[in-house]
Each structure stands twice: as structure tokens, then as C-alpha cells.
CSV table of C-alpha atoms in Angstrom, one decimal:
chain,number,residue,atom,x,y,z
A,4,UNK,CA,99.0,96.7,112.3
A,5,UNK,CA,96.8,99.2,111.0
A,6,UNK,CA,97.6,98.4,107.4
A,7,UNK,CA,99.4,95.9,105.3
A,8,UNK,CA,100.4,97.1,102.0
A,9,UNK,CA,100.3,93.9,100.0
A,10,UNK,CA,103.3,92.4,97.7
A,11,UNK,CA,104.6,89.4,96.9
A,12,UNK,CA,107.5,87.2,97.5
A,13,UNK,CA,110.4,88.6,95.2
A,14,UNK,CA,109.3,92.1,95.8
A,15,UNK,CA,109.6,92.6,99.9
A,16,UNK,CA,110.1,96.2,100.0
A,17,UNK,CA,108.0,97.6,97.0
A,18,UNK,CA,108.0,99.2,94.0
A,19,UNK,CA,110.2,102.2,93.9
A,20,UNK,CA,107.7,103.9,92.1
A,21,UNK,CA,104.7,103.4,95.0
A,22,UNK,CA,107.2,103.1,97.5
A,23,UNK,CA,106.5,106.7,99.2
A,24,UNK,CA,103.0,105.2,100.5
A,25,UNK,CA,104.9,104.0,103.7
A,26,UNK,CA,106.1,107.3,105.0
A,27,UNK,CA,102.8,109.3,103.6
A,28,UNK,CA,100.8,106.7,105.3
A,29,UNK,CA,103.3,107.1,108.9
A,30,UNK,CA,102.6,111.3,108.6
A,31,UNK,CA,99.3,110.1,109.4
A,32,UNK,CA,99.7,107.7,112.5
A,33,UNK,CA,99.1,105.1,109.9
A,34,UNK,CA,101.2,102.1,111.0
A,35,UNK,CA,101.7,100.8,107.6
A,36,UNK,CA,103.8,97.6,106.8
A,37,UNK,CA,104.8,95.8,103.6
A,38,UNK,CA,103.4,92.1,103.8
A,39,UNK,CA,103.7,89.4,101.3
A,40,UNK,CA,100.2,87.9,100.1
A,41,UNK,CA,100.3,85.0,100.8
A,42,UNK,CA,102.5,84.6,104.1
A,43,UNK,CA,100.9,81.6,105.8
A,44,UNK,CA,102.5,83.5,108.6
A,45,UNK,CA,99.9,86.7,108.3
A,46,UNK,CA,97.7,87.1,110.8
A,47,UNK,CA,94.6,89.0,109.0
A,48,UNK,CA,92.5,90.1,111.9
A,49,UNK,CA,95.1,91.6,113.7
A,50,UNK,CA,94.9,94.0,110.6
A,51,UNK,CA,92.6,96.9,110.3
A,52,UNK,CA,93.1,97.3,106.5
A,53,UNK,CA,94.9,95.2,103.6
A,54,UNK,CA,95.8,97.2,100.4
A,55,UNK,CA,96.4,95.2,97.3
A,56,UNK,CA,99.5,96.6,95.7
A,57,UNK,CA,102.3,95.0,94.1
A,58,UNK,CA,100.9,91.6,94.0
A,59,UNK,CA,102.7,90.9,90.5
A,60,UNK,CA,102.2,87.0,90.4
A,61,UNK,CA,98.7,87.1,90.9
A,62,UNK,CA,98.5,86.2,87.6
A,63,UNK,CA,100.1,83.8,87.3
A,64,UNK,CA,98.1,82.2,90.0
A,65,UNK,CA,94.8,83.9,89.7
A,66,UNK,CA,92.6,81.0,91.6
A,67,UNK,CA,94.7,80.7,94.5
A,68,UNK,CA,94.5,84.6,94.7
A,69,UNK,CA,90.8,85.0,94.3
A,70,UNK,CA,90.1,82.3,96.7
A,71,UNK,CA,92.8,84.1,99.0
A,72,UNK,CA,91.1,87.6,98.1
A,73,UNK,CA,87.6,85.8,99.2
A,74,UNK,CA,89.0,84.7,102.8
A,75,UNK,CA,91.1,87.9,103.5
A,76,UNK,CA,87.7,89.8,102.8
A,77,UNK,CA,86.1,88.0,105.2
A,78,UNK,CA,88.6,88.7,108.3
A,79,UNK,CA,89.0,92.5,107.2
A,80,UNK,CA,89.2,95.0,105.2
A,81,UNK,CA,90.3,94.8,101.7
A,82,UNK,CA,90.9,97.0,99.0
A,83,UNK,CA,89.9,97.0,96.4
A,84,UNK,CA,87.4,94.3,97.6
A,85,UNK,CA,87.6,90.7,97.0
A,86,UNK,CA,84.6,90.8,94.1
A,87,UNK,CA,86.5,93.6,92.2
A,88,UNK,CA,89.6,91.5,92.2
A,89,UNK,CA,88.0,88.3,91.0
A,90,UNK,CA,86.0,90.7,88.0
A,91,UNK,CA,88.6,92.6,87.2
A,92,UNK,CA,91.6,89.8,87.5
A,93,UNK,CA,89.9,88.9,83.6
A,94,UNK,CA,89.3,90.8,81.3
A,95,UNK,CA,86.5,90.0,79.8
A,96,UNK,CA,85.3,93.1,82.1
A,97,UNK,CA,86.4,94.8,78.8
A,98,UNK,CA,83.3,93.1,77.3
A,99,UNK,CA,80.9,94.2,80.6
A,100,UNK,CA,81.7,97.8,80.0
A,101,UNK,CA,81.9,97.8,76.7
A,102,UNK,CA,77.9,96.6,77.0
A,103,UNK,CA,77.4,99.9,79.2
A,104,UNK,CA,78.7,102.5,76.5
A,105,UNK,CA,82.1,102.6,77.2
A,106,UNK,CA,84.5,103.2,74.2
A,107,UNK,CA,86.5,100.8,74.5
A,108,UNK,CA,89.3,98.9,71.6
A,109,UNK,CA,87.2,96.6,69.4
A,110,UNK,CA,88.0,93.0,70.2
A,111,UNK,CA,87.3,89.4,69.2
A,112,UNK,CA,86.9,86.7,72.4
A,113,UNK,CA,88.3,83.5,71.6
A,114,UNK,CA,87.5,80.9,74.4
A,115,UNK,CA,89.5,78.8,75.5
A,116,UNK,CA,89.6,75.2,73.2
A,117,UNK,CA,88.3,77.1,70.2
A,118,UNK,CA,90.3,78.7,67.7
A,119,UNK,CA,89.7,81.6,64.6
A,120,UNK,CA,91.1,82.6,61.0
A,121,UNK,CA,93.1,85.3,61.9
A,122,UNK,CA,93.3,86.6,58.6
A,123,UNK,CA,89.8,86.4,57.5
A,124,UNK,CA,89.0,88.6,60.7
A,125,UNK,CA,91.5,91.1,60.1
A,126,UNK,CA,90.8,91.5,56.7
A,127,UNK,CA,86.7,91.7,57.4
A,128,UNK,CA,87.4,94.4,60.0
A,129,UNK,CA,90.0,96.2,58.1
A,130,UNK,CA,92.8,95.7,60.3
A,131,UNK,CA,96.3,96.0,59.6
A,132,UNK,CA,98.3,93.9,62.3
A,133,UNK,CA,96.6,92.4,65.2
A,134,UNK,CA,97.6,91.4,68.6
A,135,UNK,CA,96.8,88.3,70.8
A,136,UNK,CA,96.3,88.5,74.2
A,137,UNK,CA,95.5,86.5,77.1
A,138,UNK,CA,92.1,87.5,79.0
A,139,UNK,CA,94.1,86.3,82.3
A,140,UNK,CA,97.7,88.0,82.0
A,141,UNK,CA,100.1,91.0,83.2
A,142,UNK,CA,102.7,92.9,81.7
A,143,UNK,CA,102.3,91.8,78.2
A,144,UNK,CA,103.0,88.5,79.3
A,145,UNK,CA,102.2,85.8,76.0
A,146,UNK,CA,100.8,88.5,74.3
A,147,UNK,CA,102.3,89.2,70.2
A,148,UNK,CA,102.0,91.1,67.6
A,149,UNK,CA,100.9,89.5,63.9
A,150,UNK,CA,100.7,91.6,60.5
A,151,UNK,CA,98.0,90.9,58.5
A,152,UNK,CA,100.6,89.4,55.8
A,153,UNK,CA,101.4,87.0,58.9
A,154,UNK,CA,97.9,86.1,59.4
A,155,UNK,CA,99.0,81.9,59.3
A,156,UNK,CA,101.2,82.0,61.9
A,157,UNK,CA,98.6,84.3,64.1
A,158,UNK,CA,96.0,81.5,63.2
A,159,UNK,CA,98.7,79.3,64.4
A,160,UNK,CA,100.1,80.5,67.9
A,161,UNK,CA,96.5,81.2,68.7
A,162,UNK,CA,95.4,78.1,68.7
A,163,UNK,CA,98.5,77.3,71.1
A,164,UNK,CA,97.4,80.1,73.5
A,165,UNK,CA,93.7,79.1,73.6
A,166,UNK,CA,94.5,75.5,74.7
A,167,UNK,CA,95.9,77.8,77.7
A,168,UNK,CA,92.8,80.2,78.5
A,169,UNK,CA,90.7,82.6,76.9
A,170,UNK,CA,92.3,84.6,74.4
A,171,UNK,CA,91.7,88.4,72.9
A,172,UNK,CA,92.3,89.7,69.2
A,173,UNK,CA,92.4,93.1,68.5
A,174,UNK,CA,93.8,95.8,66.3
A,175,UNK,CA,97.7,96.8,66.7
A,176,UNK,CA,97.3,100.5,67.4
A,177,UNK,CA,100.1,102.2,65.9
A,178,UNK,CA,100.0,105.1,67.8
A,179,UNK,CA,101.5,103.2,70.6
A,180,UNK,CA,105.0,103.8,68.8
A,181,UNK,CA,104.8,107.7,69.3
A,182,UNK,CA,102.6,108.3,71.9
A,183,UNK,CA,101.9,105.0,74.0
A,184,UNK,CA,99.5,104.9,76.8
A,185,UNK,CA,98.3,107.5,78.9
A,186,UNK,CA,97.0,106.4,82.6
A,187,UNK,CA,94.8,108.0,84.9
A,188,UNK,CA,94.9,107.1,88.6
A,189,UNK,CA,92.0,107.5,90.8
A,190,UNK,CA,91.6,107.4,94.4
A,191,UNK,CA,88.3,106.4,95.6
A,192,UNK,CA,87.0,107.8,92.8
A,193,UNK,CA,88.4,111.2,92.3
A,194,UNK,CA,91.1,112.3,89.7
A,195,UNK,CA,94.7,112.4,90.9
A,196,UNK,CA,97.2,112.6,88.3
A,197,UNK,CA,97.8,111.7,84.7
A,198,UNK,CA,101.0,109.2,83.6
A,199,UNK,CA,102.1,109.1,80.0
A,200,UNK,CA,103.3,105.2,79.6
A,201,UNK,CA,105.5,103.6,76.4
A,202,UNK,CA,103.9,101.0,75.0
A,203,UNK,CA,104.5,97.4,77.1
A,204,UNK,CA,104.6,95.3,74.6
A,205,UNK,CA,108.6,94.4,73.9
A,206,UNK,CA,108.1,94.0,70.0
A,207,UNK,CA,106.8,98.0,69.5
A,208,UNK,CA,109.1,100.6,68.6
A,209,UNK,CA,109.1,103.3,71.6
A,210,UNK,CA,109.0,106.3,70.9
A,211,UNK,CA,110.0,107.3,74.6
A,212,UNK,CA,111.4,104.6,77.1
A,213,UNK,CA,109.8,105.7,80.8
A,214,UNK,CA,106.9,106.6,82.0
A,215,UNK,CA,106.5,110.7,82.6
A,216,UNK,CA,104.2,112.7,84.4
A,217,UNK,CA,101.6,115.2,82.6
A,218,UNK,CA,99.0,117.6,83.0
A,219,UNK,CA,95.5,116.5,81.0
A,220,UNK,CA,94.3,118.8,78.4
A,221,UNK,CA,92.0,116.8,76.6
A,222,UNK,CA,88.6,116.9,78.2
A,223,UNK,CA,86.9,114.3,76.1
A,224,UNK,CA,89.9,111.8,77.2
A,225,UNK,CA,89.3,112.3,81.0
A,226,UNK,CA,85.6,112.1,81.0
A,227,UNK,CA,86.4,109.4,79.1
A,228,UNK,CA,88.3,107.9,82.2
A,229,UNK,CA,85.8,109.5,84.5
A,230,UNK,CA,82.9,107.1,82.6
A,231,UNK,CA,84.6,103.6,83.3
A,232,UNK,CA,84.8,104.2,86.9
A,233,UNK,CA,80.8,105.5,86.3
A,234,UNK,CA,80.0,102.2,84.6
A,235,UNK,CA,81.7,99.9,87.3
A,236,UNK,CA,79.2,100.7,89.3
A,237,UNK,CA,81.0,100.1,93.1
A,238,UNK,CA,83.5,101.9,94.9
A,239,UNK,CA,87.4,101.9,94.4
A,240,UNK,CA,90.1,102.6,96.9
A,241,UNK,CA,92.2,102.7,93.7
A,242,UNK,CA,91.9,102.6,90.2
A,243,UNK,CA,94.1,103.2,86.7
A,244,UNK,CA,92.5,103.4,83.8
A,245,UNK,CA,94.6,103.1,80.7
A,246,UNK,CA,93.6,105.0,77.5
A,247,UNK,CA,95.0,104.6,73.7
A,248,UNK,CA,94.4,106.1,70.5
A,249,UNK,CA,93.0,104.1,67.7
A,250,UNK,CA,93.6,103.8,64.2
A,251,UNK,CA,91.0,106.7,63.4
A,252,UNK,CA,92.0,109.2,66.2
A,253,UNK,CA,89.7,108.0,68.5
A,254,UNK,CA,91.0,107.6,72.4
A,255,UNK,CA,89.5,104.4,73.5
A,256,UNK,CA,90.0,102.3,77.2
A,257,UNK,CA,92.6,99.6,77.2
A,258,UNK,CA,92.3,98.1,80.2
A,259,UNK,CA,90.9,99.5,84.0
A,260,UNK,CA,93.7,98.4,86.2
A,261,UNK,CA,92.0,97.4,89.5
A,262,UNK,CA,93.8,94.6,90.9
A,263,UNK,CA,98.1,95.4,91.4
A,264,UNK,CA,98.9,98.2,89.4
A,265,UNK,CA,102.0,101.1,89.5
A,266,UNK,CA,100.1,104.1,90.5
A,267,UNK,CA,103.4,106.0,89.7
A,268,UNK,CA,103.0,108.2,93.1
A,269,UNK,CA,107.0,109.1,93.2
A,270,UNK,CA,105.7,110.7,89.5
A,271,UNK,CA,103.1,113.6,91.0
A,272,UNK,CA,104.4,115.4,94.5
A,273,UNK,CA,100.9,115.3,96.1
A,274,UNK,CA,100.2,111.5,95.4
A,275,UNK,CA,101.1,109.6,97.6
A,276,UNK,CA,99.5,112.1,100.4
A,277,UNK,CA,96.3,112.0,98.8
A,278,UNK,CA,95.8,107.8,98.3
A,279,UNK,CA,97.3,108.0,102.5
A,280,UNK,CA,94.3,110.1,102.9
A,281,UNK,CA,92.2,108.1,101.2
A,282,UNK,CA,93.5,104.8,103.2
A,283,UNK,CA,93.1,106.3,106.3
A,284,UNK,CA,89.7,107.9,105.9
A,285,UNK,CA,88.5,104.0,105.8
A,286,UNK,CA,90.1,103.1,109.0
């Protein structure tokens, strides 16, 4: 097998949105397969090239899969490579890039065991409603929104999350509810296409309900973008990052999706070609 396009258990076949990889990736000669992660089954030297794709409960699991990531690495290629997936698999990266002049939305990291006064933060940074967030997590998963007038029961369920993991606080962005959260997909390293993305959290209003396709005309935002692949400082098959606008205006990074994330191909008509040629320049 030249390469296995990685997935997990309850998702065989792939996303529908990422699915048009396979046939992109056959155009080329690319014998390209859908394999579940962690089949004990897998023989990883008899492939040329393993592509982390919808890999949705490596969260859930995020030692087995970095120790996985580590061994896989070691037989053949992977993508992105097992030290981006262990970095990137917490966010605290947020933090890292943060240090190397990204813009990026001001939070407050609350280890795991310790715990915070919800209200006396949000009121000392001037913030309206806040959200909680674990720094290990996927799809919104545990993560809730708090007004400031609810600060008691923030203190409260964040003490419950933190005897979990480490846990985030930041400012609710309310332009989620109009404009949500636009995504820009890179393949290694170069700008393909721009998705606009409702908000993920299931407690903010939408103001749209599916992720559309659209053409960048804000400069700033993209070099934006551009810089937090610039600050990661190593290559990536792959990359989303995820961009928001704050309370002021300001379009700040929300996360750098590295690890398993949609890279909405079936959304742009040249896609999917350009990440196959991307694959199969590393063969």
C-alpha cells in the first residue's frame, strides 16, 4: 500500500467531506486505502506513507495515540509527524505561539488540580461571558459557556473539569453568532482554500448552520494564518488554522488544527488534487 489514509473504528469509509482524497490520490497511481488507527492487524512497513485524517477519538485517548504516533513514525512515514501530533494534540501550543507574536484569543491556563474565581477574572479583564475549555478535547467536547452574572457556577463546573485535565478560560466572542469561524487549509505550507465555519459550540446562536466555501479578501486575516504556520517552525503535510473576531474587531487564532481535522476538500473543486499532489510528492 502506498498510503493509508488514517480513521478510526466507527468511521471506515471517511468523512464525506474529505472523502474525494481516495479517487484524487488513484488519478495519481497512488494506491490509497482507508485504515483504522489502531488495527492491531496493520502492517506499517508494508506502507510507504500514513496520513492522519479522521482519527476523531484521538482525543479521547490521546496517550495511547501519541505513543502509537511515536511507533508508527518509526516504521514509516507519517504525516503530520509523530512530534507535531503529540504538540499539537494540547493546546497549550496556543500558549507557545502566543510567546512568538502570534495574535492569538487571550486566555487564562488553569492546571489540572487547581481551580480560579471565575468572576474576579472576568470582571478584571473586562469580559462579558467566558468559556471553559479542555486543553485536551475535540469538537467542543466539555467545553460551556458562563455569563459573567453566572460567574458561581463557572467557578463551580471548573473546578469539576480541572480534577479532569488542564482547563482554558477565555472570552465568549460574540461574533461567533453572526459570523463564526473562518478556516484556512494549508498543504505543506501553501494556501489552498478558505472555509467559513458556524460556531461549534451547541449553546451559540448560528447565524448560518454549514460550513460554506469563500474567497479571502482580508489580507491582514491571511497573513495572519500565513504567520502561525511561520511560528511553528517545521513542516506540515497539512494544516487548518482557525481564525475568530474578538470583542474589539480584532481577527485573532483559535486553534491550528494539525492533528485530524475536516479539510472540507468536497468544498473547493481543486482541493483534493492539490493535497494528492502534495501526498505523492513525499513518496
Amino acid at each position: 500500500m502506498d498510503v493509508a489514509v488514517l480513521t478510526y473504528d466507527a468511521l471506515p469509509q471517511l468523512d464525506a467531506y474529505d472523502a474525494s482524497l481516495l479517487p484524487a490520490l488513484a488519478a495519481l497511481g497512488v494506491d490509497a486505502r482507508p485504515v483504522v488507527w489502531d488495527d492491531p492487524a496493520v502492517d506499517w512497513k508494508a506502507v510507504r506513507l500514513a496520513l492522519v485524517r479522521n482519527t476523531w477519538d484521538s482525543h479521547l485517548r490521546r496517550d495511547a495515540f501519541v505513543a502509537w504516533a511515536d511507533k508508527v513514525g518509526r516504521l514509516t512515514q507519517l504525516h503530520n509527524p509523530a512530534p507535531v501530533l503529540r504538540w499539537n494534540t494540547h493546546k497549550h501550543y496556543l500558549h507557545e505561539l502566543e510567546q512568538k507574536g502570534v495574535r492569538v484569543t487571550p486566555t487564562t491556563w488553569v492546571s489540572r488540580g487547581d481551580t480560579l474565581d471565575v468572576g474576579e477574572l472576568a470582571g478584571k479583564q473586562g469580559w462579558d461571558a467566558v468559556v471553559l475549555k479542555p486543553a485536551v478535547s475535540a469538537g467542543a467536547l466539555k467545553t460551556h459557556v458562563f455569563p459573567r452574572a453566572e460567574a458561581h457556577a463557572a467557578t463551580a463546573r471548573l473546578a469539576e473539569l480541572t480534577r479532569e485535565g488542564d482547563i482554558m478560560v477565555q472570552p465568549y466572542l460574540t461574533a461567533f453568532e453572526t459570523e463564526g469561524e473562518r478556516s484556512y487549509v494549508f498543504f505543506d505550507g501553501v494556501f489552498s482554500h478558505a472555509v467559513r465555519r458556524p460556531p461549534t459550540l451547541l449553546d451559540a446562536p448560528r447565524g448560518f448552520s454549514e460550513p460554506v466555501a469563500f474567497t479571502p479578501d482580508d489580507a491582514a486575516e491571511l497573513r495572519l494564518a500565513e504567520s502561525v504556520l511561520e511560528a511553528v517552525g517545521r513542516p506540515l503535510l497539512y494544516a487548518r488554522v482557525d481564525v475568530a473576531t474578538d470583542n474589539a474587531g480584532r481577527s485573532r487564532l483559535q486553534e491550528l488544527e494539525a492533528t485530524e481535522p475536516r479539510l472540507f476538500l468536497s468544498l473547493d473543486a481543486g482541493a483534493a488534487d492539490r493535497l494528492a499532489r502534495a501526498i505523492a510528492a513525499k513518496l
